[in-house]
Amino acid sequence: MNSVESNPIITVKNLQLAYGKHLVLKNVSFEVEQGHCLVVMGGSGCGKSTLLKSMIGLLEPIQGEICINGKMLWVDNSHGNKIAKEFGVLFQGGALWSSMTIHENVALPLSLHTDLADKEIEELVHYKLSLVGLSGFENFYPSQLSGGMKKRAGLARALALDPRILFFDEPSAGLDPITSKRLDDLITELKESLGMTFVVISHELASIFNIADDAIFLDAKLKTLLDRGTPRSLLDKSIHEEVVDFLTRNESSTN
């Protein structure tokens, strides 16, 4: 891991985001190292999802820069579309098409964005589903899967185009502790075995401490990045009461 610690794959500089006249975030700057997992933390309304939207090309900043793999996002639309093909996104509910089988859901981005033959697509779909532990479920519909299986199916689809970066919005939300831990382990396994970079929004303490190589804390009152570090270092050394309170809340129920 030492060889990648000075090699940021994502750089965010002086980012300012708003919805109309409503300012959400200002002066946000951070980097994400290649092969690392960055967790975005903070209380309700702090701008976590808004930051994610901007980083995946859905919300243009008022000012500031987002650089992904050496290329500037938001320079122009065509350039942004090329950059977007380098990452995958897993939304909270998995965002699967309910009328499609799991196989069809995972095959969709391959059909839309590659010139692969049907047989090659089928082989890749089987491989991606096996990566997330869903071999044998190709012909199931989303309604036939548990919450954890839907998340894994969504992850398989996000992996379809072999992205270097994966963005996750609350991957553990709504899952029981055992299923959540399995998903955390899968994220770590993909990071370590395939060298993928992850940006994960999460408020689940167990998951944060399990998966994060680095973390940033967004503050709703100040509308900016309040602190940064590993979750353990933030817990032990942060001078900000909001950060420590966030990382120690309901501690007795999570032990």
Short mmCIF file of C-alpha atoms in Angstrom, two decimals:
data_model
loop_
_atom_site.label_atom_id
_atom_site.label_comp_id
_atom_site.label_asym_id
_atom_site.label_seq_id
_atom_site.Cartn_x
_atom_site.Cartn_y
_atom_site.Cartn_z
CA MET A 1 0.00 0.00 0.00
CA ASN A 2 2.99 2.31 0.49
CA SER A 3 3.39 2.66 -3.28
CA VAL A 4 0.01 4.39 -3.70
CA GLU A 5 -0.12 6.68 -0.67
CA SER A 6 1.08 9.73 -2.64
CA ASN A 7 -1.05 8.96 -5.70
CA PRO A 8 -4.49 10.57 -5.37
CA ILE A 9 -7.00 9.30 -7.91
CA ILE A 10 -9.59 11.93 -6.85
CA THR A 11 -8.86 15.55 -5.95
CA VAL A 12 -11.52 17.99 -4.76
CA LYS A 13 -10.50 21.66 -4.41
CA ASN A 14 -12.48 24.55 -2.89
CA LEU A 15 -15.80 22.98 -3.85
CA GLN A 16 -18.96 25.00 -3.35
CA LEU A 17 -22.36 23.40 -3.91
CA ALA A 18 -25.89 24.77 -3.77
CA TYR A 19 -29.46 24.12 -4.84
CA GLY A 20 -30.55 27.43 -6.33
CA LYS A 21 -29.83 30.05 -3.66
CA HIS A 22 -29.54 27.46 -0.88
CA LEU A 23 -25.85 26.95 -0.09
CA VAL A 24 -25.09 23.37 0.96
CA LEU A 25 -21.27 23.18 1.09
CA LYS A 26 -18.38 25.61 0.73
CA ASN A 27 -14.57 25.46 0.68
CA VAL A 28 -14.45 21.65 0.61
CA SER A 29 -11.04 20.22 -0.33
CA PHE A 30 -9.71 16.67 0.02
CA GLU A 31 -8.00 13.87 -1.87
CA VAL A 32 -8.71 10.17 -2.23
CA GLU A 33 -5.72 7.89 -2.62
CA GLN A 34 -5.77 5.16 -5.23
CA GLY A 35 -6.75 1.81 -3.74
CA HIS A 36 -8.16 3.38 -0.57
CA CYS A 37 -11.65 3.66 0.88
CA LEU A 38 -12.74 7.17 1.88
CA VAL A 39 -15.84 7.39 4.07
CA VAL A 40 -17.89 10.59 4.05
CA MET A 41 -19.45 11.17 7.48
CA GLY A 42 -21.67 13.76 9.12
CA GLY A 43 -25.10 14.33 10.57
CA SER A 44 -28.37 14.70 8.70
CA GLY A 45 -28.40 17.63 6.27
CA CYS A 46 -24.62 18.11 6.21
CA GLY A 47 -24.35 17.64 2.44
CA LYS A 48 -23.05 14.07 2.12
CA SER A 49 -25.40 13.07 -0.69
CA THR A 50 -25.01 16.47 -2.37
CA LEU A 51 -21.23 15.97 -2.45
CA LEU A 52 -21.70 12.52 -3.94
CA LYS A 53 -24.03 13.90 -6.63
CA SER A 54 -21.41 16.41 -7.69
CA MET A 55 -18.63 13.82 -7.73
CA ILE A 56 -20.60 11.51 -10.05
CA GLY A 57 -21.61 14.29 -12.42
CA LEU A 58 -25.19 14.99 -11.33
CA LEU A 59 -24.77 18.42 -9.70
CA GLU A 60 -22.50 21.10 -11.15
CA PRO A 61 -20.51 23.07 -8.57
CA ILE A 62 -20.90 26.83 -8.16
CA GLN A 63 -17.14 26.95 -7.87
CA GLY A 64 -14.20 24.64 -7.28
CA GLU A 65 -12.77 21.61 -9.03
CA ILE A 66 -13.25 17.86 -9.09
CA CYS A 67 -10.42 15.92 -10.72
CA ILE A 68 -10.86 12.18 -11.31
CA ASN A 69 -7.93 10.10 -12.49
CA GLY A 70 -6.16 13.21 -13.76
CA LYS A 71 -9.16 14.54 -15.69
CA MET A 72 -11.32 17.50 -14.75
CA LEU A 73 -14.99 16.78 -14.22
CA TRP A 74 -17.40 19.54 -15.25
CA VAL A 75 -15.01 20.99 -17.86
CA ASP A 76 -17.52 20.12 -20.58
CA ASN A 77 -20.27 17.55 -20.97
CA SER A 78 -18.50 15.24 -23.42
CA HIS A 79 -15.40 15.11 -21.23
CA GLY A 80 -17.54 14.46 -18.17
CA ASN A 81 -19.25 11.53 -19.88
CA LYS A 82 -15.89 9.91 -20.61
CA ILE A 83 -14.83 10.30 -16.98
CA ALA A 84 -18.14 8.86 -15.77
CA LYS A 85 -17.38 5.57 -17.51
CA GLU A 86 -14.42 5.11 -15.17
CA PHE A 87 -16.56 4.74 -12.06
CA GLY A 88 -19.55 2.79 -10.80
CA VAL A 89 -22.29 3.93 -8.42
CA LEU A 90 -24.33 1.96 -5.89
CA PHE A 91 -27.34 3.86 -4.57
CA GLN A 92 -29.09 3.12 -1.27
CA GLY A 93 -31.73 0.71 -2.53
CA GLY A 94 -29.56 -0.88 -5.19
CA ALA A 95 -31.61 0.96 -7.86
CA LEU A 96 -32.28 -2.27 -9.75
CA TRP A 97 -34.85 -2.43 -12.55
CA SER A 98 -37.71 -4.39 -11.02
CA SER A 99 -38.92 -5.73 -14.40
CA MET A 100 -35.49 -7.22 -15.21
CA THR A 101 -33.81 -10.32 -13.84
CA ILE A 102 -30.55 -9.91 -11.95
CA HIS A 103 -28.71 -11.15 -15.05
CA GLU A 104 -30.45 -8.53 -17.22
CA ASN A 105 -29.72 -5.76 -14.69
CA VAL A 106 -25.99 -6.52 -14.66
CA ALA A 107 -25.88 -7.01 -18.44
CA LEU A 108 -27.53 -3.65 -19.17
CA PRO A 109 -24.45 -1.38 -18.87
CA LEU A 110 -22.42 -3.89 -20.88
CA SER A 111 -25.02 -3.84 -23.65
CA LEU A 112 -25.24 -0.05 -23.64
CA HIS A 113 -21.57 0.87 -23.39
CA THR A 114 -19.61 -1.95 -25.07
CA ASP A 115 -19.56 -3.82 -28.38
CA LEU A 116 -19.23 -7.21 -26.72
CA ALA A 117 -21.04 -10.20 -28.18
CA ASP A 118 -23.93 -11.72 -26.23
CA LYS A 119 -21.84 -14.71 -25.19
CA GLU A 120 -19.08 -12.46 -23.84
CA ILE A 121 -21.63 -10.39 -21.93
CA GLU A 122 -23.14 -13.54 -20.45
CA GLU A 123 -19.72 -14.73 -19.26
CA LEU A 124 -18.95 -11.36 -17.70
CA VAL A 125 -22.31 -11.24 -15.93
CA HIS A 126 -21.69 -14.67 -14.43
CA TYR A 127 -18.24 -13.52 -13.30
CA LYS A 128 -19.49 -10.29 -11.70
CA LEU A 129 -22.29 -12.12 -9.88
CA SER A 130 -19.83 -14.71 -8.61
CA LEU A 131 -17.62 -11.89 -7.26
CA VAL A 132 -20.48 -10.74 -5.03
CA GLY A 133 -21.64 -14.23 -4.06
CA LEU A 134 -24.76 -14.39 -6.24
CA SER A 135 -23.94 -17.28 -8.57
CA GLY A 136 -27.14 -19.19 -9.27
CA PHE A 137 -29.41 -16.17 -8.82
CA GLU A 138 -29.14 -14.91 -12.41
CA ASN A 139 -32.81 -15.50 -13.21
CA PHE A 140 -34.21 -14.07 -9.99
CA TYR A 141 -36.04 -10.74 -9.97
CA PRO A 142 -35.19 -8.01 -7.42
CA SER A 143 -38.47 -8.65 -5.57
CA GLN A 144 -37.29 -12.22 -4.90
CA LEU A 145 -34.08 -11.12 -3.16
CA SER A 146 -33.36 -10.05 0.40
CA GLY A 147 -32.13 -6.53 1.14
CA GLY A 148 -28.52 -7.66 1.36
CA MET A 149 -28.77 -9.61 -1.89
CA LYS A 150 -30.21 -6.56 -3.65
CA LYS A 151 -27.23 -4.51 -2.46
CA ARG A 152 -24.84 -7.17 -3.77
CA ALA A 153 -26.69 -7.33 -7.09
CA GLY A 154 -26.43 -3.55 -7.34
CA LEU A 155 -22.72 -3.87 -6.62
CA ALA A 156 -22.34 -6.45 -9.40
CA ARG A 157 -23.97 -4.02 -11.83
CA ALA A 158 -21.71 -1.21 -10.62
CA LEU A 159 -18.74 -3.50 -11.30
CA ALA A 160 -19.93 -4.43 -14.80
CA LEU A 161 -17.67 -2.02 -16.71
CA ASP A 162 -14.58 -2.68 -14.54
CA PRO A 163 -14.51 0.78 -12.95
CA ARG A 164 -11.45 2.02 -11.07
CA ILE A 165 -13.64 3.89 -8.58
CA LEU A 166 -16.88 2.93 -6.85
CA PHE A 167 -19.20 5.43 -5.16
CA PHE A 168 -21.56 4.01 -2.51
CA ASP A 169 -24.47 5.80 -0.85
CA GLU A 170 -25.21 4.20 2.54
CA PRO A 171 -24.46 0.59 1.49
CA SER A 172 -25.33 -0.77 4.95
CA ALA A 173 -28.61 1.12 5.38
CA GLY A 174 -31.48 -1.18 6.30
CA LEU A 175 -29.31 -4.27 6.68
CA ASP A 176 -28.98 -6.41 9.79
CA PRO A 177 -25.53 -6.39 11.46
CA ILE A 178 -24.44 -9.75 10.01
CA THR A 179 -25.41 -8.86 6.44
CA SER A 180 -23.84 -5.42 6.84
CA LYS A 181 -20.57 -7.00 8.00
CA ARG A 182 -20.57 -9.32 4.97
CA LEU A 183 -20.99 -6.33 2.66
CA ASP A 184 -18.16 -4.50 4.46
CA ASP A 185 -15.94 -7.56 4.02
CA LEU A 186 -16.79 -7.66 0.32
CA ILE A 187 -15.82 -4.00 -0.09
CA THR A 188 -12.48 -4.65 1.62
CA GLU A 189 -11.89 -7.77 -0.47
CA LEU A 190 -12.52 -5.90 -3.73
CA LYS A 191 -10.27 -3.07 -2.63
CA GLU A 192 -7.42 -5.38 -1.68
CA SER A 193 -7.72 -7.92 -4.50
CA LEU A 194 -8.59 -5.61 -7.41
CA GLY A 195 -7.06 -2.34 -6.21
CA MET A 196 -10.36 -0.46 -6.45
CA THR A 197 -10.92 2.93 -4.88
CA PHE A 198 -14.09 3.52 -2.86
CA VAL A 199 -15.95 6.66 -1.79
CA VAL A 200 -18.63 5.62 0.70
CA ILE A 201 -21.30 7.69 2.44
CA SER A 202 -22.11 6.06 5.75
CA HIS A 203 -23.48 6.83 9.20
CA GLU A 204 -23.12 3.23 10.46
CA LEU A 205 -20.31 3.25 13.03
CA ALA A 206 -19.39 -0.42 12.73
CA SER A 207 -19.14 -0.12 8.96
CA ILE A 208 -17.12 3.11 9.15
CA PHE A 209 -14.50 1.54 11.39
CA ASN A 210 -14.46 -1.65 9.30
CA ILE A 211 -13.88 -0.22 5.84
CA ALA A 212 -12.37 3.27 6.02
CA ASP A 213 -8.73 4.00 5.23
CA ASP A 214 -9.59 7.68 5.54
CA ALA A 215 -12.66 9.72 6.44
CA ILE A 216 -13.96 13.25 6.16
CA PHE A 217 -16.56 14.85 8.42
CA LEU A 218 -18.99 17.41 6.98
CA ASP A 219 -20.62 19.90 9.33
CA ALA A 220 -24.19 21.05 8.69
CA LYS A 221 -23.83 24.33 10.62
CA LEU A 222 -20.57 25.49 9.08
CA LYS A 223 -21.45 23.94 5.69
CA THR A 224 -17.92 22.70 5.15
CA LEU A 225 -15.41 19.94 5.86
CA LEU A 226 -14.73 20.07 9.59
CA ASP A 227 -12.16 17.29 10.06
CA ARG A 228 -10.31 14.50 8.29
CA GLY A 229 -8.36 11.37 9.26
CA THR A 230 -8.82 7.70 9.94
CA PRO A 231 -11.91 7.02 12.08
CA ARG A 232 -9.67 5.83 14.93
CA SER A 233 -7.45 8.92 14.81
CA LEU A 234 -10.49 11.18 14.69
CA LEU A 235 -11.98 9.40 17.67
CA ASP A 236 -8.75 9.70 19.65
CA LYS A 237 -7.46 13.12 18.58
CA SER A 238 -10.15 15.29 17.00
CA ILE A 239 -10.53 18.66 18.70
CA HIS A 240 -14.09 18.97 17.39
CA GLU A 241 -16.83 17.87 19.76
CA GLU A 242 -19.20 17.19 16.86
CA VAL A 243 -16.82 14.63 15.37
CA VAL A 244 -16.21 12.80 18.65
CA ASP A 245 -19.93 12.80 19.47
CA PHE A 246 -20.69 11.32 16.03
CA LEU A 247 -18.14 8.54 16.48
CA THR A 248 -19.21 7.66 20.03
CA ARG A 249 -23.00 7.89 19.75
CA ASN A 250 -24.93 4.82 20.97
CA GLU A 251 -21.59 3.22 21.74
CA SER A 252 -23.05 0.74 24.21
CA SER A 253 -25.50 -0.59 21.61
CA THR A 254 -22.81 -1.14 19.00
CA ASN A 255 -20.40 -3.11 21.20
#
